[in-house]
C-alpha positions as CSV (number, residue, x, y, z in Angstrom):
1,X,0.0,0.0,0.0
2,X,1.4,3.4,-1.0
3,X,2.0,5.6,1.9
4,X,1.7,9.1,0.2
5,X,0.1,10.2,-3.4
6,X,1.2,13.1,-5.6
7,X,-2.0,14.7,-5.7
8,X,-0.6,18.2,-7.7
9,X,3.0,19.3,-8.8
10,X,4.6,21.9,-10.9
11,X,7.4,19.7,-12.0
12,X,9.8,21.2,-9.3
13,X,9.8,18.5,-6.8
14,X,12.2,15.3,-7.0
15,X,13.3,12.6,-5.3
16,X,17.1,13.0,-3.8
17,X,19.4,11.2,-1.9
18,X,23.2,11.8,-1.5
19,X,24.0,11.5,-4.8
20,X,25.7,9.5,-6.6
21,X,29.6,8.2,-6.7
22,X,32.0,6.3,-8.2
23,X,30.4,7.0,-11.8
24,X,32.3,10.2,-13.1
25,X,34.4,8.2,-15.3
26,X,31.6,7.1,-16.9
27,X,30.2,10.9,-17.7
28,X,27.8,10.6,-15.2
29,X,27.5,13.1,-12.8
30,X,26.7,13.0,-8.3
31,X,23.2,15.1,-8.4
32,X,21.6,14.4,-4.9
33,X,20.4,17.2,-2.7
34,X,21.2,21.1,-3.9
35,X,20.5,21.7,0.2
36,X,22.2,18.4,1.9
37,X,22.3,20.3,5.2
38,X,19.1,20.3,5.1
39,X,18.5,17.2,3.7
40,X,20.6,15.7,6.5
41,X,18.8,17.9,8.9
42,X,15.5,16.0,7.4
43,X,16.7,12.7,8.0
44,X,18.2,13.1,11.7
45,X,14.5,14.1,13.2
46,X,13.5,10.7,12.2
47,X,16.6,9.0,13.0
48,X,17.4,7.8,9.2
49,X,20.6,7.8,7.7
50,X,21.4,11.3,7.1
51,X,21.9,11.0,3.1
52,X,18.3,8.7,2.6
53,X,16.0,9.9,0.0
54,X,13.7,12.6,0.3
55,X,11.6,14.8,-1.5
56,X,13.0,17.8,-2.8
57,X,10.8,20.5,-3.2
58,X,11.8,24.1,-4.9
59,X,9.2,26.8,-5.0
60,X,6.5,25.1,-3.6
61,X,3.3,24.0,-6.0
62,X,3.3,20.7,-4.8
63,X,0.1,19.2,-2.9
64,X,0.5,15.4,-1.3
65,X,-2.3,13.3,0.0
66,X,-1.5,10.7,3.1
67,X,-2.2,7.1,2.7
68,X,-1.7,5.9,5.8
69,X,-0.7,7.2,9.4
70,X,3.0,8.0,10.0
71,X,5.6,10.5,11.0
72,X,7.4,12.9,8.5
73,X,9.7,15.6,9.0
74,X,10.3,18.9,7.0
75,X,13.5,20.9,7.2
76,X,14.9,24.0,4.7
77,X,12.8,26.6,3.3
78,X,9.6,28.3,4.6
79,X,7.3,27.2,1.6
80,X,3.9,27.9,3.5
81,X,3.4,24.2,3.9
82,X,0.5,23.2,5.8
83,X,-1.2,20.0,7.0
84,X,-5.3,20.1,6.0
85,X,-4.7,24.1,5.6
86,X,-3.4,24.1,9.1
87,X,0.3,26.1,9.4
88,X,3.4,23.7,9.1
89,X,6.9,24.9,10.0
90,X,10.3,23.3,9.0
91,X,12.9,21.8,11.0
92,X,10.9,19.5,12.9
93,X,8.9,15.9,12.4
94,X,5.3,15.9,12.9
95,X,2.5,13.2,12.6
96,X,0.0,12.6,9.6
97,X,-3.1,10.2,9.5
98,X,-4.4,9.0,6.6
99,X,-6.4,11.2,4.1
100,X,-4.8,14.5,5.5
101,X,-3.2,16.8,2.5
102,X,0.0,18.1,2.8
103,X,0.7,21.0,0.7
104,X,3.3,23.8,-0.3
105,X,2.3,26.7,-1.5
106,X,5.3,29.4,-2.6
107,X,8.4,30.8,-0.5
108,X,8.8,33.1,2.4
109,X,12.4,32.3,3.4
110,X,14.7,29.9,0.8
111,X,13.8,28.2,-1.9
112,X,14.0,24.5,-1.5
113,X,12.1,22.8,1.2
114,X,13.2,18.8,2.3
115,X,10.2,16.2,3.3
116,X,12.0,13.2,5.4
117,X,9.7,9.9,5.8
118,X,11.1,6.6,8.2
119,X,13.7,5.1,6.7
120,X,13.1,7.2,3.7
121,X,11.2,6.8,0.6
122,X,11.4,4.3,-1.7
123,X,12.6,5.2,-5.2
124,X,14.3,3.1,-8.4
125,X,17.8,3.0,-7.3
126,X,19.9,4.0,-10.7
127,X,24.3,3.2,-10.1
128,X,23.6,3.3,-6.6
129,X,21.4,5.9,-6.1
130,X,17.7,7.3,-6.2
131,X,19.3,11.0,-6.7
132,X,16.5,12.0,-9.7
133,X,19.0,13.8,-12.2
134,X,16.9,15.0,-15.6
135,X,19.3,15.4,-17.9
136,X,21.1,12.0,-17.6
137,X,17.6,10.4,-17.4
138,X,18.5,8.8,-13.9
139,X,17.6,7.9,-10.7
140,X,14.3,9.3,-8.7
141,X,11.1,7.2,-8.1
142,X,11.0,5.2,-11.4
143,X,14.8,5.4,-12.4
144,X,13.9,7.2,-15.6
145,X,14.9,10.9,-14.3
146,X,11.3,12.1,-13.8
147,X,10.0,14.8,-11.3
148,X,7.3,13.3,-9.6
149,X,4.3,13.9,-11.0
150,X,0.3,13.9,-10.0
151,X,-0.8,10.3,-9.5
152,X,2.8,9.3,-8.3
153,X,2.6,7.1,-4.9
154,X,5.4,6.5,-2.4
155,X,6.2,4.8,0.4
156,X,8.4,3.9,3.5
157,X,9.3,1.4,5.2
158,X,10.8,2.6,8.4
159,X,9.4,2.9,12.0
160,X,7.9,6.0,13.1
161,X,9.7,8.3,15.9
162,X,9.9,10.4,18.8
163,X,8.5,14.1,17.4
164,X,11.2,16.6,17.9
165,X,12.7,19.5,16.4
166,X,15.7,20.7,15.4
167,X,17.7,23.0,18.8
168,X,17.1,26.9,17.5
169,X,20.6,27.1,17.9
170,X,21.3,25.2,15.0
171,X,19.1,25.7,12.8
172,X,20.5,27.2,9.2
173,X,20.7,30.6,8.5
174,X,18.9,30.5,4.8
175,X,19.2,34.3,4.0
176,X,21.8,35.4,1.8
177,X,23.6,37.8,4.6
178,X,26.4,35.4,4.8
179,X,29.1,35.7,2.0
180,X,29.8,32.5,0.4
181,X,32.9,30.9,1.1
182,X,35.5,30.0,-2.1
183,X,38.3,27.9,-2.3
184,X,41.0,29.9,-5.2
185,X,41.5,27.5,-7.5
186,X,45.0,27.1,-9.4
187,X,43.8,29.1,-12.5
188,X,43.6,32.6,-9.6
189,X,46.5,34.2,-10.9
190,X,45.4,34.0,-14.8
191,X,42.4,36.6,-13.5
192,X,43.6,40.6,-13.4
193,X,43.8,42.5,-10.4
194,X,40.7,44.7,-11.3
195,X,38.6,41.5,-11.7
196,X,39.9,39.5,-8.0
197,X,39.1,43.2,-6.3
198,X,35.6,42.9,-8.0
199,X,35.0,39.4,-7.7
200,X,35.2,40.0,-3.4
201,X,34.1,43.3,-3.1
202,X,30.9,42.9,-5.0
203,X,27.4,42.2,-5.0
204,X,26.7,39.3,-7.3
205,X,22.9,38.8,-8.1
206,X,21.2,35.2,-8.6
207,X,20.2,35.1,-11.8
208,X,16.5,33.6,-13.1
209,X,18.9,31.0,-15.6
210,X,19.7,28.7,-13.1
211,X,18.7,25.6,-12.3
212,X,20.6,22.3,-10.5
213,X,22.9,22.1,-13.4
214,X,24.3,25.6,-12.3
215,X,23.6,28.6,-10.6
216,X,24.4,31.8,-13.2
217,X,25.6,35.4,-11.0
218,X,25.7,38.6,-13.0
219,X,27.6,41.3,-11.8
220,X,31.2,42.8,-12.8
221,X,32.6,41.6,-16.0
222,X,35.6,39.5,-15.3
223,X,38.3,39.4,-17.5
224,X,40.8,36.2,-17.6
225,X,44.1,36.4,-19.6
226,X,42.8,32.9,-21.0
227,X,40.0,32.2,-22.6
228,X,39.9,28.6,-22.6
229,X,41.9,25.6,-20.7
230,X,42.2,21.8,-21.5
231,X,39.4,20.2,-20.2
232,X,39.4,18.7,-17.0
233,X,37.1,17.2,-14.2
234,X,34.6,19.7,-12.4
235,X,33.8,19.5,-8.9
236,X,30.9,20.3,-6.9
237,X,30.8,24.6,-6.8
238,X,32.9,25.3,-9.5
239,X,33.1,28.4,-10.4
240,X,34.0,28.6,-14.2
241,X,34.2,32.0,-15.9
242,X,33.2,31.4,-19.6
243,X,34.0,34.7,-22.1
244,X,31.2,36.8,-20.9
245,X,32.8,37.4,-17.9
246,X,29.5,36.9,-15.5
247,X,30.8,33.9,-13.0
248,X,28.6,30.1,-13.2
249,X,28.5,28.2,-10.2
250,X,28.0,24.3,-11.2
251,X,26.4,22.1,-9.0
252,X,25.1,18.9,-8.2
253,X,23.8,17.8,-12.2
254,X,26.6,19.6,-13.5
255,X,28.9,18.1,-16.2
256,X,31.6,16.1,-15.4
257,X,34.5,17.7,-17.3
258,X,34.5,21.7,-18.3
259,X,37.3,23.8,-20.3
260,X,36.5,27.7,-18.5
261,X,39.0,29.3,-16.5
262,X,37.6,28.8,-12.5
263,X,38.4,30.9,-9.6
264,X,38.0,28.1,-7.6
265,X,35.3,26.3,-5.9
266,X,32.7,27.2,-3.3
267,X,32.8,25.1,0.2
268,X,30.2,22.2,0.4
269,X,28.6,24.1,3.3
270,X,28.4,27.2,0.5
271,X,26.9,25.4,-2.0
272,X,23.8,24.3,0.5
273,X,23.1,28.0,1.2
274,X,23.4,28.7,-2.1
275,X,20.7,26.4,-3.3
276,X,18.4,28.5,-0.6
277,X,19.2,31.8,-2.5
278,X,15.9,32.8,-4.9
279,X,16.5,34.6,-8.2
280,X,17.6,38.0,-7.8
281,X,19.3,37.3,-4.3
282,X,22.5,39.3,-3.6
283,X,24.9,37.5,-2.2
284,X,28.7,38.4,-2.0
285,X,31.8,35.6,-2.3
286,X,34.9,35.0,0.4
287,X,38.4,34.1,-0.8
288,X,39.7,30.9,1.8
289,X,42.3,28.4,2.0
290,X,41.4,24.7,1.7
291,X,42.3,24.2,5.1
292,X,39.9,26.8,6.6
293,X,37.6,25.0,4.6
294,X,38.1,21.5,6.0
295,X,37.7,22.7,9.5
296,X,34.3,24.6,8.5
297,X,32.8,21.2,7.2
298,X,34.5,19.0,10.3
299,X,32.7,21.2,12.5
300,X,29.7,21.3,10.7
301,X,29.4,18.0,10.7
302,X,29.8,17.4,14.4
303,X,25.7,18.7,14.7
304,X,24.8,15.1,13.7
305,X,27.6,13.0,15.8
């Protein structure tokens, strides 16, 4: 028996996990969770493993009818969810009975919201992975790639919990007030001076073409005294510079090799925030050294030890 139906969906919500590994060699890329803080955020109120699959949800228009009785958990952005038209906020679990509707409406803070269920849902595991990536026709609930769609029915299989939320302390901080933290890459010094002072001293604005492949930023036109490199592997937050000057930021269903010049690469922790920031956010970049980086994620990660 299906424990939750797709009862309406603007094509914006998918099924993630924590990507997918080992595979880059083949041309296939991670995708997974644009927000893994607060996917894992998600998973620890129900006591899963913090990288099980959930529901992805960006911009809301999604509405979900309960099957059965259980315990969820939402974490990330405030999309107006409510349970039967009564208010629902993130970053805690909460109980459903069967024949309730669950629905997200638009955003007030961030822009991708993270439904957990007990051992999390079920999905067509793809190379090792459920992570629903479009363009490579992979992964989420059918293996095919798909967004879930109206008629769609999941399930769980896990045991339902304790309620509890998330300590106030550590919740995320999903506005863009925070600069975004960038490890310089090698290719730095091939960038003028002019361009570094403008590429940390300025506003850089989300722009509306962006999706999980990457994240666009228009601002000051860089200028690079290359135009193009020999190709090489891309990792997560890569921030390549093609000819136009206006920074991308690739991300989780990015491609696997890329021939732009690249300041460097945002931090994992930098990447999550990003995928909170809405179209036309400002938000401003940090120059740091890999091993101010490391410690950032090490203590990050002690919230779910």
């Amino acid at each position: 028996m299906s424990a939750i139906t797709v009862d309406y969906s603007r094509s914006l919500a998918l099924l993630q996990d924590g990507g997918r590994f080992g595979v880059r060699h083949l041309g296939v890329t991670q995708g997974g969770a644009f927000d893994w803080v607060s996917m894992y955020w998600a998973n620890w109120l129900l006591g899963n493993a913090l990288d099980a699959p959930v529901i992805e949800i960006t911009l809301g228009g999604l509405r979900l009818i309960c099957e059965r009785d259980g315990c969820l958990a939402l974490a990330g952005a405030d999309l107006q969810a409510t349970l039967d038209d009564r208010p629902l906020q993130p970053w805690r679990s909460f109980s459903v009975r069967r024949g309730q509707v669950l629905t997200f409406a638009q955003p007030r803070l961030g822009a991708r919201a993270y439904l957990a269920a007990p051992g999390g849902f079920e999905g067509e595991r793809v190379l090792g992975s459920v992570a629903t990536v479009a363009r490579e026709s992979l992964g989420g609930l059918r293996g095919d790639g798909q967004p879930l769609r109206p008629g769609d029915r999941l399930n769980w299989n896990g045991q339902d919990g304790v309620l509890k939320q998330v300590p106030e302390a550590q919740i995320p901080d999903l506005s863009a007030s925070r600069p975004l933290d960038l490890v310089v890459g090698a290719q730095i010094g091939e960038f003028g001076g002019q361009s570094l002072y403008d590429t940390f001293n300025s506003d850089w604005t989300v722009d509306m073409r962006s999706d999980r492949m990457g994240v666009r930023l228009t601002g000051p036109q860089l200028r690079c005294r290359v135009s193009g490199i020999v190709s090489e592997g891309v990792p997560l937050g890569a921030v390549q510079v093609p000819p136009d000057g206006q920074p991308i930021v690739l991300l989780n269903d990015r491609q696997t090799i890329g021939g732009y010049p690249r300041l460097g690469a945002l931090t994992p922790e930098a990447v999550a925030r990003l995928g909170q920031c809405l179209p036309g956010s400002r938000i401003r970049l940090r120059p740091v050294v890999q091993r101010s980086a490391e410690f950032i994620q090490q203590q990050l990660l002690l919230n779910w030890r």
